[in-house]
Short mmCIF file of C-alpha atoms in Angstrom, two decimals:
data_model
loop_
_atom_site.label_atom_id
_atom_site.label_comp_id
_atom_site.label_asym_id
_atom_site.label_seq_id
_atom_site.Cartn_x
_atom_site.Cartn_y
_atom_site.Cartn_z
CA MET A 1 0.89 -85.63 -19.20
CA GLU A 2 2.31 -84.22 -15.98
CA ASN A 3 4.25 -86.49 -13.56
CA LYS A 4 3.24 -85.75 -9.99
CA ASP A 5 5.43 -87.75 -6.88
CA GLY A 6 4.72 -91.06 -9.64
CA LEU A 7 1.38 -90.49 -9.97
CA GLU A 8 0.76 -89.73 -13.66
CA ARG A 9 -1.37 -86.98 -13.74
CA GLU A 10 -3.62 -85.86 -17.32
CA ILE A 11 -3.99 -81.87 -17.84
CA SER A 12 -6.98 -81.45 -20.02
CA LEU A 13 -7.06 -78.27 -21.99
CA THR A 14 -10.61 -78.07 -21.64
CA GLU A 15 -10.49 -77.31 -17.56
CA VAL A 16 -7.69 -74.81 -17.97
CA PHE A 17 -9.59 -73.34 -20.04
CA TRP A 18 -12.66 -73.18 -17.72
CA ASN A 19 -10.09 -72.67 -15.03
CA VAL A 20 -9.28 -69.13 -16.60
CA LEU A 21 -12.66 -68.35 -17.59
CA LEU A 22 -13.60 -68.47 -13.61
CA GLY A 23 -10.52 -66.93 -13.32
CA TRP A 24 -11.99 -63.43 -14.15
CA ARG A 25 -11.32 -61.51 -11.03
CA LYS A 26 -7.97 -61.81 -11.26
CA ILE A 27 -7.75 -61.04 -14.62
CA LEU A 28 -10.02 -58.29 -14.03
CA CYS A 29 -7.59 -57.09 -11.04
CA LEU A 30 -4.26 -57.31 -12.76
CA ALA A 31 -5.62 -55.61 -16.18
CA VAL A 32 -6.50 -52.67 -14.27
CA VAL A 33 -3.77 -52.64 -11.71
CA PHE A 34 -0.95 -53.10 -15.00
CA GLY A 35 -3.19 -50.04 -17.21
CA ILE A 36 -2.68 -47.95 -13.94
CA LEU A 37 1.01 -48.63 -13.34
CA LEU A 38 1.85 -48.51 -17.31
CA GLY A 39 -0.31 -45.46 -18.28
CA GLY A 40 0.92 -43.87 -15.11
CA PHE A 41 4.56 -44.02 -15.81
CA ARG A 42 4.00 -42.79 -19.50
CA TYR A 43 2.11 -39.85 -17.93
CA MET A 44 4.62 -39.52 -15.33
CA ARG A 45 7.59 -39.57 -17.98
CA ASP A 46 5.31 -36.64 -20.00
CA VAL A 47 4.90 -34.90 -17.37
CA GLY A 48 9.14 -34.91 -16.41
CA GLN A 49 9.02 -33.74 -20.33
CA TYR A 50 6.73 -30.78 -20.01
CA HIS A 51 8.80 -29.71 -17.38
CA SER A 52 11.92 -29.95 -19.21
CA GLU A 53 10.23 -28.46 -21.88
CA GLN A 54 9.22 -25.54 -19.22
CA GLY A 55 12.77 -25.20 -17.93
CA THR A 56 14.36 -25.14 -21.58
CA ASN A 57 11.64 -21.88 -21.59
CA LYS A 58 12.82 -20.31 -19.04
CA SER A 59 16.91 -21.15 -20.08
CA THR A 60 15.66 -19.41 -23.31
CA SER A 61 14.17 -16.34 -21.61
CA THR A 62 17.55 -15.91 -19.70
CA LEU A 63 19.31 -15.59 -23.18
CA THR A 64 19.10 -11.52 -24.19
CA ASP A 65 18.03 -10.69 -27.58
CA ALA A 66 21.17 -10.73 -29.41
CA GLU A 67 22.32 -14.04 -27.87
CA LEU A 68 18.73 -15.66 -28.42
CA SER A 69 19.11 -14.75 -32.47
CA GLU A 70 22.31 -16.45 -33.03
CA VAL A 71 20.34 -19.45 -31.54
CA ASN A 72 17.50 -18.94 -34.01
CA ASN A 73 20.08 -18.51 -36.99
CA ILE A 74 21.47 -21.81 -36.31
CA LYS A 75 18.10 -23.08 -35.47
CA ARG A 76 16.95 -22.09 -39.31
CA LEU A 77 19.79 -22.59 -41.24
CA LYS A 78 19.67 -26.06 -39.83
CA ASP A 79 16.12 -26.79 -40.63
CA GLN A 80 16.75 -25.38 -44.26
CA LEU A 81 19.61 -27.30 -44.54
CA GLU A 82 17.31 -30.75 -43.94
CA LYS A 83 14.91 -29.03 -46.05
CA ASP A 84 17.63 -29.85 -48.37
CA GLN A 85 18.98 -32.86 -48.08
CA ASP A 86 15.27 -34.61 -47.86
CA TYR A 87 14.60 -32.75 -51.04
CA LEU A 88 17.98 -34.53 -52.49
CA GLU A 89 17.19 -38.04 -50.77
CA ASN A 90 12.84 -38.06 -51.43
CA SER A 91 12.39 -36.05 -55.29
CA ALA A 92 11.58 -38.17 -58.06
CA ALA A 93 13.84 -35.54 -60.08
CA MET A 94 16.80 -35.68 -58.06
CA GLN A 95 16.89 -39.56 -57.73
CA MET A 96 17.22 -39.70 -62.04
CA ASP A 97 20.39 -40.35 -63.58
CA PRO A 98 21.65 -36.89 -65.08
CA TYR A 99 23.83 -39.05 -67.88
CA CYS A 100 20.59 -40.84 -69.19
CA VAL A 101 17.46 -39.21 -68.74
CA PRO A 102 14.62 -40.26 -70.97
CA ILE A 103 12.75 -37.68 -72.45
CA LEU A 104 8.84 -37.21 -74.73
CA GLU A 105 9.15 -34.01 -76.90
CA LEU A 106 5.76 -33.23 -78.66
CA GLN A 107 5.55 -30.31 -81.35
CA TYR A 108 2.08 -29.09 -82.07
CA TYR A 109 0.45 -26.08 -84.06
CA ILE A 110 -2.04 -24.12 -83.96
CA LYS A 111 -3.98 -24.07 -87.41
CA SER A 112 -6.08 -20.92 -87.15
CA ASP A 113 -8.51 -20.47 -89.09
CA TYR A 114 -8.46 -16.82 -89.04
CA VAL A 115 -8.85 -14.90 -92.55
CA MET A 116 -8.19 -10.92 -92.16
CA ASN A 117 -11.53 -8.79 -94.09
CA TYR A 118 -9.96 -6.05 -95.14
CA THR A 119 -13.31 -5.03 -96.72
CA ARG A 120 -15.01 -4.93 -93.23
CA ASP A 121 -13.89 -3.95 -90.18
CA VAL A 122 -11.34 -5.22 -88.52
CA ILE A 123 -11.42 -8.50 -86.07
CA PRO A 124 -8.84 -8.54 -83.53
CA ASP A 125 -6.67 -12.17 -84.65
CA TYR A 126 -7.35 -15.10 -82.02
CA THR A 127 -4.73 -16.51 -82.67
CA PRO A 128 -2.64 -15.48 -79.43
CA ALA A 129 -5.42 -16.29 -77.24
CA LEU A 130 -5.90 -20.34 -78.35
CA GLY A 131 -1.44 -20.64 -77.94
CA GLY A 132 -1.94 -18.69 -74.51
CA MET A 133 -4.85 -20.95 -73.04
CA TYR A 134 -3.30 -24.07 -74.66
CA PHE A 135 -0.05 -22.84 -72.38
CA ARG A 136 -1.68 -22.42 -69.31
CA TYR A 137 -3.56 -25.30 -69.75
CA ILE A 138 -0.61 -27.77 -69.99
CA ALA A 139 1.35 -26.21 -67.66
CA SER A 140 -1.34 -26.24 -65.38
CA GLY A 141 -2.11 -28.59 -62.13
CA GLU A 142 -5.00 -30.24 -63.71
CA MET A 143 -3.27 -31.69 -66.96
CA ARG A 144 -0.47 -32.54 -64.39
CA GLN A 145 -2.84 -34.13 -62.48
CA ASN A 146 -4.85 -35.75 -65.18
CA ILE A 147 -2.11 -37.13 -66.96
CA LEU A 148 -0.83 -38.99 -63.58
CA ASP A 149 -4.37 -40.59 -62.40
CA GLU A 150 -4.84 -41.42 -65.81
CA SER A 151 -0.69 -43.40 -66.85
CA GLY A 152 -0.54 -44.41 -63.15
CA LEU A 153 2.27 -42.15 -62.20
CA THR A 154 3.65 -42.70 -58.33
CA ILE A 155 4.92 -39.33 -57.82
CA SER A 156 3.06 -36.39 -56.85
CA SER A 157 1.72 -33.53 -59.03
CA GLU A 158 4.49 -31.60 -56.75
CA GLU A 159 7.07 -33.88 -58.42
CA PHE A 160 5.91 -33.80 -62.23
CA GLU A 161 5.92 -30.29 -62.35
CA GLU A 162 9.76 -30.72 -61.95
CA MET A 163 9.28 -32.96 -65.03
CA ILE A 164 6.95 -31.25 -67.71
CA ASP A 165 7.96 -28.13 -69.93
CA VAL A 166 6.14 -26.16 -72.32
CA SER A 167 7.53 -23.19 -74.28
CA GLN A 168 5.52 -21.35 -77.32
CA SER A 169 6.55 -19.73 -80.05
CA SER A 170 4.51 -17.90 -81.95
CA ASN A 171 1.88 -20.68 -83.71
CA ILE A 172 3.82 -23.33 -81.90
CA LEU A 173 3.67 -24.93 -78.91
CA TYR A 174 7.06 -27.38 -77.36
CA ILE A 175 6.26 -29.84 -74.68
CA THR A 176 8.95 -32.33 -73.20
CA VAL A 177 8.19 -34.74 -70.20
CA LYS A 178 11.42 -36.52 -68.64
CA TYR A 179 10.25 -39.33 -66.75
CA PRO A 180 12.95 -42.11 -65.67
CA GLU A 181 11.19 -45.04 -66.74
CA GLU A 182 11.47 -45.39 -70.19
CA GLU A 183 8.25 -47.83 -70.43
CA LYS A 184 6.09 -45.44 -68.81
CA ILE A 185 6.98 -42.84 -71.67
CA ASP A 186 4.50 -44.08 -74.26
CA ASP A 187 1.83 -43.77 -71.76
CA ILE A 188 2.61 -40.71 -70.73
CA SER A 189 2.81 -39.37 -73.93
CA GLU A 190 -0.75 -41.06 -75.49
CA CYS A 191 -2.36 -39.76 -72.24
CA ILE A 192 -1.15 -35.23 -73.52
CA LYS A 193 -2.50 -35.84 -76.84
CA LYS A 194 -6.00 -37.64 -75.26
CA PHE A 195 -5.99 -34.63 -72.78
CA ILE A 196 -5.39 -31.42 -75.16
CA ASN A 197 -8.07 -32.66 -77.97
CA GLN A 198 -10.30 -32.81 -74.94
CA LYS A 199 -9.67 -29.88 -74.74
CA GLN A 200 -9.97 -28.52 -78.48
CA GLN A 201 -12.98 -29.38 -78.77
CA ASP A 202 -13.48 -26.74 -75.31
CA PHE A 203 -11.78 -23.70 -76.76
CA GLN A 204 -13.48 -23.76 -80.35
CA LYS A 205 -15.70 -21.31 -78.29
CA ILE A 206 -12.48 -18.90 -78.52
CA GLY A 207 -12.28 -19.13 -82.28
CA SER A 208 -12.71 -22.12 -85.26
CA HIS A 209 -9.15 -23.54 -85.18
CA GLN A 210 -7.38 -27.49 -85.89
CA LEU A 211 -4.83 -28.53 -83.27
CA VAL A 212 -2.19 -30.67 -85.20
CA LEU A 213 0.66 -32.76 -83.58
CA MET A 214 4.15 -31.60 -85.97
CA GLY A 215 6.24 -34.29 -84.52
CA GLU A 216 6.35 -36.50 -81.66
CA SER A 217 9.50 -38.26 -80.31
CA GLN A 218 11.63 -40.46 -77.38
CA ASN A 219 15.30 -39.51 -76.69
CA THR A 220 17.42 -40.35 -73.67
CA ILE A 221 19.85 -37.24 -72.94
CA VAL A 222 22.57 -35.83 -70.98
CA ASP A 223 20.22 -33.30 -68.62
CA GLU A 224 22.48 -30.34 -67.95
CA SER A 225 20.13 -28.73 -65.29
CA ILE A 226 19.32 -31.70 -63.46
CA LEU A 227 23.39 -31.83 -62.78
CA GLU A 228 22.97 -27.72 -62.39
CA LYS A 229 20.44 -28.56 -59.30
CA LYS A 230 22.75 -31.16 -57.44
CA ASN A 231 25.10 -29.12 -58.06
CA SER A 232 24.41 -26.23 -56.02
CA ILE A 233 21.76 -28.11 -53.72
CA PHE A 234 25.23 -29.64 -52.50
CA THR A 235 27.37 -26.29 -52.68
CA ARG A 236 24.90 -24.58 -50.91
CA MET A 237 24.24 -27.68 -48.04
CA ALA A 238 28.22 -27.72 -47.90
CA SER A 239 27.81 -23.44 -47.49
CA ILE A 240 25.48 -23.89 -44.53
CA SER A 241 27.33 -26.72 -42.31
CA VAL A 242 30.20 -24.26 -42.35
CA GLN A 243 28.16 -20.91 -41.12
CA ILE A 244 26.35 -23.65 -38.95
CA ASN A 245 29.86 -24.54 -37.90
CA SER A 246 31.35 -21.62 -37.67
CA LEU A 247 28.45 -20.01 -35.22
CA LYS A 248 28.74 -23.10 -32.94
CA ALA A 249 32.09 -22.26 -32.41
CA ALA A 250 31.03 -18.76 -31.55
CA LEU A 251 28.06 -19.13 -29.01
CA SER A 252 28.65 -19.60 -25.07
CA ALA A 253 27.65 -22.95 -22.89
CA GLN A 254 24.14 -21.12 -21.93
CA GLN A 255 23.38 -20.62 -25.37
CA LYS A 256 24.93 -24.31 -26.96
CA ASN A 257 22.68 -25.81 -23.60
CA VAL A 258 19.52 -23.72 -24.66
CA LEU A 259 20.07 -24.68 -28.83
CA ASP A 260 20.52 -28.23 -27.65
CA GLN A 261 17.43 -28.32 -25.63
CA GLU A 262 15.29 -26.41 -27.92
CA LEU A 263 16.38 -29.31 -31.22
CA ASN A 264 15.82 -31.89 -28.43
CA THR A 265 12.51 -30.84 -27.91
CA ASP A 266 11.53 -30.36 -31.84
CA THR A 267 12.30 -33.91 -32.91
CA GLU A 268 10.25 -34.59 -29.52
CA LYS A 269 7.48 -32.05 -30.21
CA GLU A 270 4.99 -34.80 -31.94
CA ASN A 271 5.27 -37.06 -29.73
CA VAL A 272 4.97 -34.48 -26.08
CA SER A 273 1.30 -32.61 -25.90
CA VAL A 274 1.74 -29.49 -24.83
CA SER A 275 -0.61 -30.20 -21.16
CA PRO A 276 0.45 -33.87 -20.05
CA GLN A 277 -2.66 -36.03 -19.97
CA LEU A 278 -3.32 -40.02 -19.37
CA ASN A 279 -2.37 -41.95 -22.34
CA LYS A 280 -4.98 -44.22 -23.57
CA LYS A 281 -2.85 -46.05 -25.80
CA TYR A 282 -1.01 -46.95 -22.81
CA LEU A 283 -3.23 -48.43 -20.50
CA LEU A 284 -4.81 -50.59 -23.07
CA LEU A 285 -0.83 -52.39 -23.51
CA GLY A 286 -0.48 -51.93 -19.85
CA SER A 287 -4.29 -54.24 -19.32
CA PHE A 288 -2.97 -56.37 -22.47
CA VAL A 289 -0.23 -57.03 -20.37
CA GLY A 290 -2.10 -57.97 -16.90
CA VAL A 291 -4.38 -60.65 -18.72
CA PHE A 292 -1.54 -62.80 -20.50
CA ILE A 293 0.43 -62.11 -16.72
CA ALA A 294 -3.05 -63.52 -15.05
CA GLY A 295 -3.90 -66.00 -17.49
CA ILE A 296 0.30 -67.31 -17.43
CA TRP A 297 -0.76 -66.88 -13.64
CA ILE A 298 -3.87 -69.59 -13.81
CA VAL A 299 -2.92 -71.66 -16.36
CA CYS A 300 0.79 -72.22 -14.51
CA LYS A 301 -1.24 -73.05 -11.13
CA VAL A 302 -3.85 -75.71 -12.88
CA LEU A 303 -0.96 -77.36 -14.23
CA PHE A 304 2.06 -77.52 -11.32
CA THR A 305 -0.76 -77.29 -8.46
CA ALA A 306 -0.60 -80.42 -5.60
CA ARG A 307 -4.07 -79.94 -5.03
CA LEU A 308 -6.80 -81.92 -6.51
CA GLN A 309 -8.25 -80.39 -9.61
CA ASN A 310 -11.18 -82.89 -10.75
CA PRO A 311 -13.54 -85.32 -9.06
CA GLU A 312 -12.59 -87.97 -12.07
CA GLU A 313 -8.59 -87.96 -10.69
CA ILE A 314 -9.58 -89.98 -8.17
CA ARG A 315 -10.07 -93.19 -10.98
CA SER A 316 -7.72 -92.15 -12.99
CA LEU A 317 -4.65 -91.28 -10.73
CA TYR A 318 -5.67 -94.02 -7.64
CA GLY A 319 -7.22 -96.11 -9.18
CA VAL A 320 -10.90 -96.27 -6.08
CA ARG A 321 -14.43 -95.84 -6.94
CA LEU A 322 -15.60 -92.48 -6.89
CA LEU A 323 -19.04 -92.73 -4.85
CA GLY A 324 -20.34 -89.69 -5.84
CA GLU A 325 -19.98 -85.87 -6.88
CA ILE A 326 -21.13 -82.87 -4.50
CA ASN A 327 -21.43 -79.57 -5.06
CA LEU A 328 -21.83 -77.83 -1.89
CA ASN A 329 -23.75 -74.11 -1.85
CA ASN A 330 -21.94 -72.67 1.12
CA GLY A 331 -24.23 -69.11 0.96
CA LYS A 332 -20.84 -67.75 0.51
CA LYS A 333 -21.58 -64.93 -2.09
CA HIS A 334 -18.81 -63.18 -4.00
CA PHE A 335 -18.01 -59.96 -5.78
CA LEU A 336 -20.34 -60.11 -8.80
CA SER A 337 -21.34 -64.01 -8.52
CA MET A 338 -23.46 -63.97 -10.76
CA ILE A 339 -21.06 -64.09 -13.92
CA ASP A 340 -19.45 -67.20 -11.95
CA ASP A 341 -23.11 -68.37 -11.80
CA LYS A 342 -23.44 -68.52 -15.96
CA ILE A 343 -19.80 -69.53 -16.73
CA LEU A 344 -20.06 -72.71 -14.31
CA ALA A 345 -23.90 -73.23 -15.62
CA LEU A 346 -22.45 -73.21 -19.65
CA LYS A 347 -19.08 -75.40 -17.86
CA ASN A 348 -22.10 -77.93 -17.12
CA ARG A 349 -24.60 -78.10 -19.71
CA ARG A 350 -24.29 -80.88 -20.69
CA LYS A 351 -24.45 -82.03 -16.97
CA LYS A 352 -28.45 -82.84 -15.25
CA LYS A 353 -28.59 -79.93 -12.21
CA LEU A 354 -28.92 -82.06 -8.86
CA SER A 355 -29.98 -80.26 -5.51
CA VAL A 356 -27.31 -80.81 -2.59
CA GLU A 357 -29.61 -82.96 -1.04
CA GLN A 358 -29.98 -85.40 -4.78
CA GLN A 359 -26.70 -85.46 -5.01
CA LEU A 360 -25.99 -86.54 -1.26
CA SER A 361 -29.02 -89.23 -2.06
CA VAL A 362 -27.04 -90.22 -4.89
CA ALA A 363 -23.72 -91.00 -3.19
CA CYS A 364 -25.11 -92.55 -0.03
CA THR A 365 -27.52 -94.99 -2.67
CA ASN A 366 -23.41 -95.65 -4.02
CA ILE A 367 -22.21 -96.07 -0.07
CA SER A 368 -25.68 -98.33 0.47
CA ILE A 369 -25.43 -100.61 -1.88
CA SER A 370 -21.50 -101.87 -2.40
CA CYS A 371 -22.06 -102.04 2.04
CA ARG A 372 -25.18 -104.69 1.31
CA LYS A 373 -22.22 -106.47 -1.12
CA ASP A 374 -20.13 -106.83 1.34
CA ASN A 375 -22.29 -108.20 4.10
CA VAL A 376 -20.73 -104.30 5.51
CA ASN A 377 -23.06 -102.52 8.27
CA GLU A 378 -20.16 -100.41 9.45
CA ILE A 379 -18.18 -97.36 7.74
CA TYR A 380 -15.15 -95.12 8.96
CA ILE A 381 -15.78 -91.97 7.08
CA THR A 382 -12.30 -90.10 7.73
CA GLY A 383 -10.30 -87.80 4.55
CA SER A 384 -6.37 -85.91 4.49
CA GLU A 385 -9.08 -82.88 4.81
CA TYR A 386 -11.67 -84.36 7.18
CA GLU A 387 -11.09 -81.14 9.74
CA ASN A 388 -11.41 -79.14 6.99
CA VAL A 389 -15.58 -80.30 5.98
CA ASP A 390 -18.24 -78.49 6.57
CA ALA A 391 -19.64 -80.38 9.81
CA ASP A 392 -23.91 -79.51 8.19
CA PHE A 393 -22.68 -81.95 5.37
CA ILE A 394 -21.19 -84.94 7.45
CA LYS A 395 -24.50 -84.52 9.61
CA MET A 396 -26.40 -84.79 6.48
CA LEU A 397 -24.29 -88.30 5.35
CA LYS A 398 -24.21 -89.78 8.38
CA ASP A 399 -28.22 -88.62 8.56
CA LYS A 400 -28.73 -90.65 5.66
CA LEU A 401 -26.56 -93.89 6.01
CA GLU A 402 -28.04 -94.47 9.09
CA GLU A 403 -31.54 -93.92 7.57
CA GLN A 404 -30.29 -96.96 5.41
CA ASN A 405 -29.29 -99.13 8.56
CA ILE A 406 -25.49 -98.39 8.63
CA GLU A 407 -23.31 -97.09 11.36
CA VAL A 408 -20.68 -94.47 10.84
CA LYS A 409 -18.02 -93.28 12.69
CA TYR A 410 -15.00 -90.37 11.96
CA GLY A 411 -11.90 -88.23 12.26
CA GLU A 412 -9.80 -86.79 11.03
CA ASN A 413 -6.18 -87.76 8.73
CA MET A 414 -5.31 -91.17 9.49
CA TYR A 415 -2.14 -90.90 8.45
CA TYR A 416 -1.30 -88.23 11.30
CA ASP A 417 -4.11 -89.30 13.53
CA ALA A 418 -3.17 -92.39 15.07
CA VAL A 419 -6.26 -92.87 17.05
CA SER A 420 -8.45 -91.88 14.19
CA MET A 421 -6.05 -94.79 12.31
CA LYS A 422 -6.69 -96.73 14.93
CA GLN A 423 -10.44 -96.82 14.80
CA GLY A 424 -10.66 -96.93 10.93
CA ILE A 425 -8.07 -100.22 11.04
CA GLU A 426 -10.74 -101.78 13.49
CA ILE A 427 -13.91 -100.85 12.14
CA GLY A 428 -12.15 -102.41 8.32
CA ASN A 429 -14.05 -99.83 5.81
CA ILE A 430 -13.67 -96.93 5.38
CA LEU A 431 -15.03 -93.90 3.03
CA PHE A 432 -13.32 -91.13 2.32
CA VAL A 433 -13.93 -87.47 1.47
CA GLU A 434 -12.27 -84.80 -0.64
CA GLN A 435 -12.54 -81.78 -1.94
CA ILE A 436 -11.91 -79.85 -4.84
CA GLY A 437 -9.28 -77.21 -4.22
CA LYS A 438 -7.78 -77.84 -0.73
CA SER A 439 -7.01 -82.02 -0.82
CA VAL A 440 -3.42 -82.58 -1.25
CA TYR A 441 -2.51 -85.69 -3.92
CA ASP A 442 0.17 -85.97 -1.77
CA GLU A 443 -1.77 -86.63 1.55
CA ILE A 444 -4.61 -88.91 -0.40
CA PHE A 445 -2.32 -90.87 -1.77
CA HIS A 446 -0.31 -91.89 1.56
CA GLU A 447 -4.11 -91.86 2.78
CA ILE A 448 -4.69 -94.70 0.75
CA GLN A 449 -1.88 -96.78 0.72
CA LEU A 450 -2.13 -96.88 4.33
CA VAL A 451 -5.08 -98.81 4.27
CA THR A 452 -4.09 -100.79 1.79
CA GLU A 453 -0.82 -101.72 3.55
CA GLN A 454 -3.43 -102.69 6.51
CA ASN A 455 -5.20 -105.07 4.23
CA THR A 456 -8.46 -102.54 5.34
CA ASN A 457 -11.52 -102.13 2.74
CA ILE A 458 -11.77 -99.06 0.79
CA LEU A 459 -15.25 -98.38 -0.22
CA GLY A 460 -14.45 -95.00 -2.63
CA ILE A 461 -14.23 -91.75 -2.25
CA ILE A 462 -16.62 -89.02 -2.05
CA VAL A 463 -15.60 -85.37 -3.76
CA LEU A 464 -16.80 -81.91 -2.44
CA ILE A 465 -16.51 -79.36 -5.33
#
């Protein structure tokens, strides 16, 4: 509900919805405008970055080969520093606590069926070949990936490679696996035994044999290799940082400027195209902003408007009879008016469609009935925006009423026109004609109040849509 100068006006959400739909031209226009503005702004920014990058290239070309080599050396050292830092922060092996590393150990014995027969030609022992095949399979990416898939580990094959180790001594295979989650060790063990047993069937083609699991153990150890690797990386990073600072201190001002520009360019390289183009994402985002602003604008116009929005407001706001609604077809055609027609047809789908003449006939019949009840044969037509009412419509209304033996006189807004006020009060029977979107709430109120104070009869109001 909205209070408007003492009049309690009810806001219909349905009416707001249809007003938004009928304002599709504003929505489309602002969507295009804001899409172009935001897309153009982004394009100009990309162009500026592109020219800045080109300027950097020009600055680089002014350096000598020796000076440029010094700049590139610093860039390479920075890249190495970032890679070491990334490895320390993201590698699964480096995330393990070196003082508490869960470890799985498996020992397999290759029991070969090979027998040396000295009475026949000597056949080479195939046992070393079997050991080599098992070694390569266990150390292969295929084995690692199978374990990852089967046990559901959340690390990459490359990271798992740092955690699994295999060695061979004669007919013995030693397998060790480190993993930070101790509860996953059993799953990894079962996967290793499963896939090795499957390969045992394939490797029978090399020679008859059995693969015997000699031992399995799970422990928690202090891993010196992880400690040494971490210390080695920290030492290298510290050394690289010292080198970078030393090399930067020896750079000229121009070299430092080129280095800073190239480092910034490398950081934004993924976001800046080589040749700037309109970014569709920003065009779309700008369009959404335009649609939102247009929608808010239309809703605010409905909420805070000072003009008549709905014929039913005649009854709810002023308590005056609504004698008729006339939907005038003024012949004006707007751009893509067929869309408006479709929306209006959908809005009025529950109302019977009448021509202007039929609507006018219904209104005049209501007026005639009211006049007969009150023994009235002369009326005065006016309105708060009477001077803007279509003259052809007034003539049609006058002719229709005169056909029913009702004499008609008309004039402008009685609140502002003294002659009109005098004629209307003398006749004593007033018919108001108001227009949606043009008649002002306050003007209608003042006019009705003036007539009421003069004890003049108000027949009702016809609303033009």
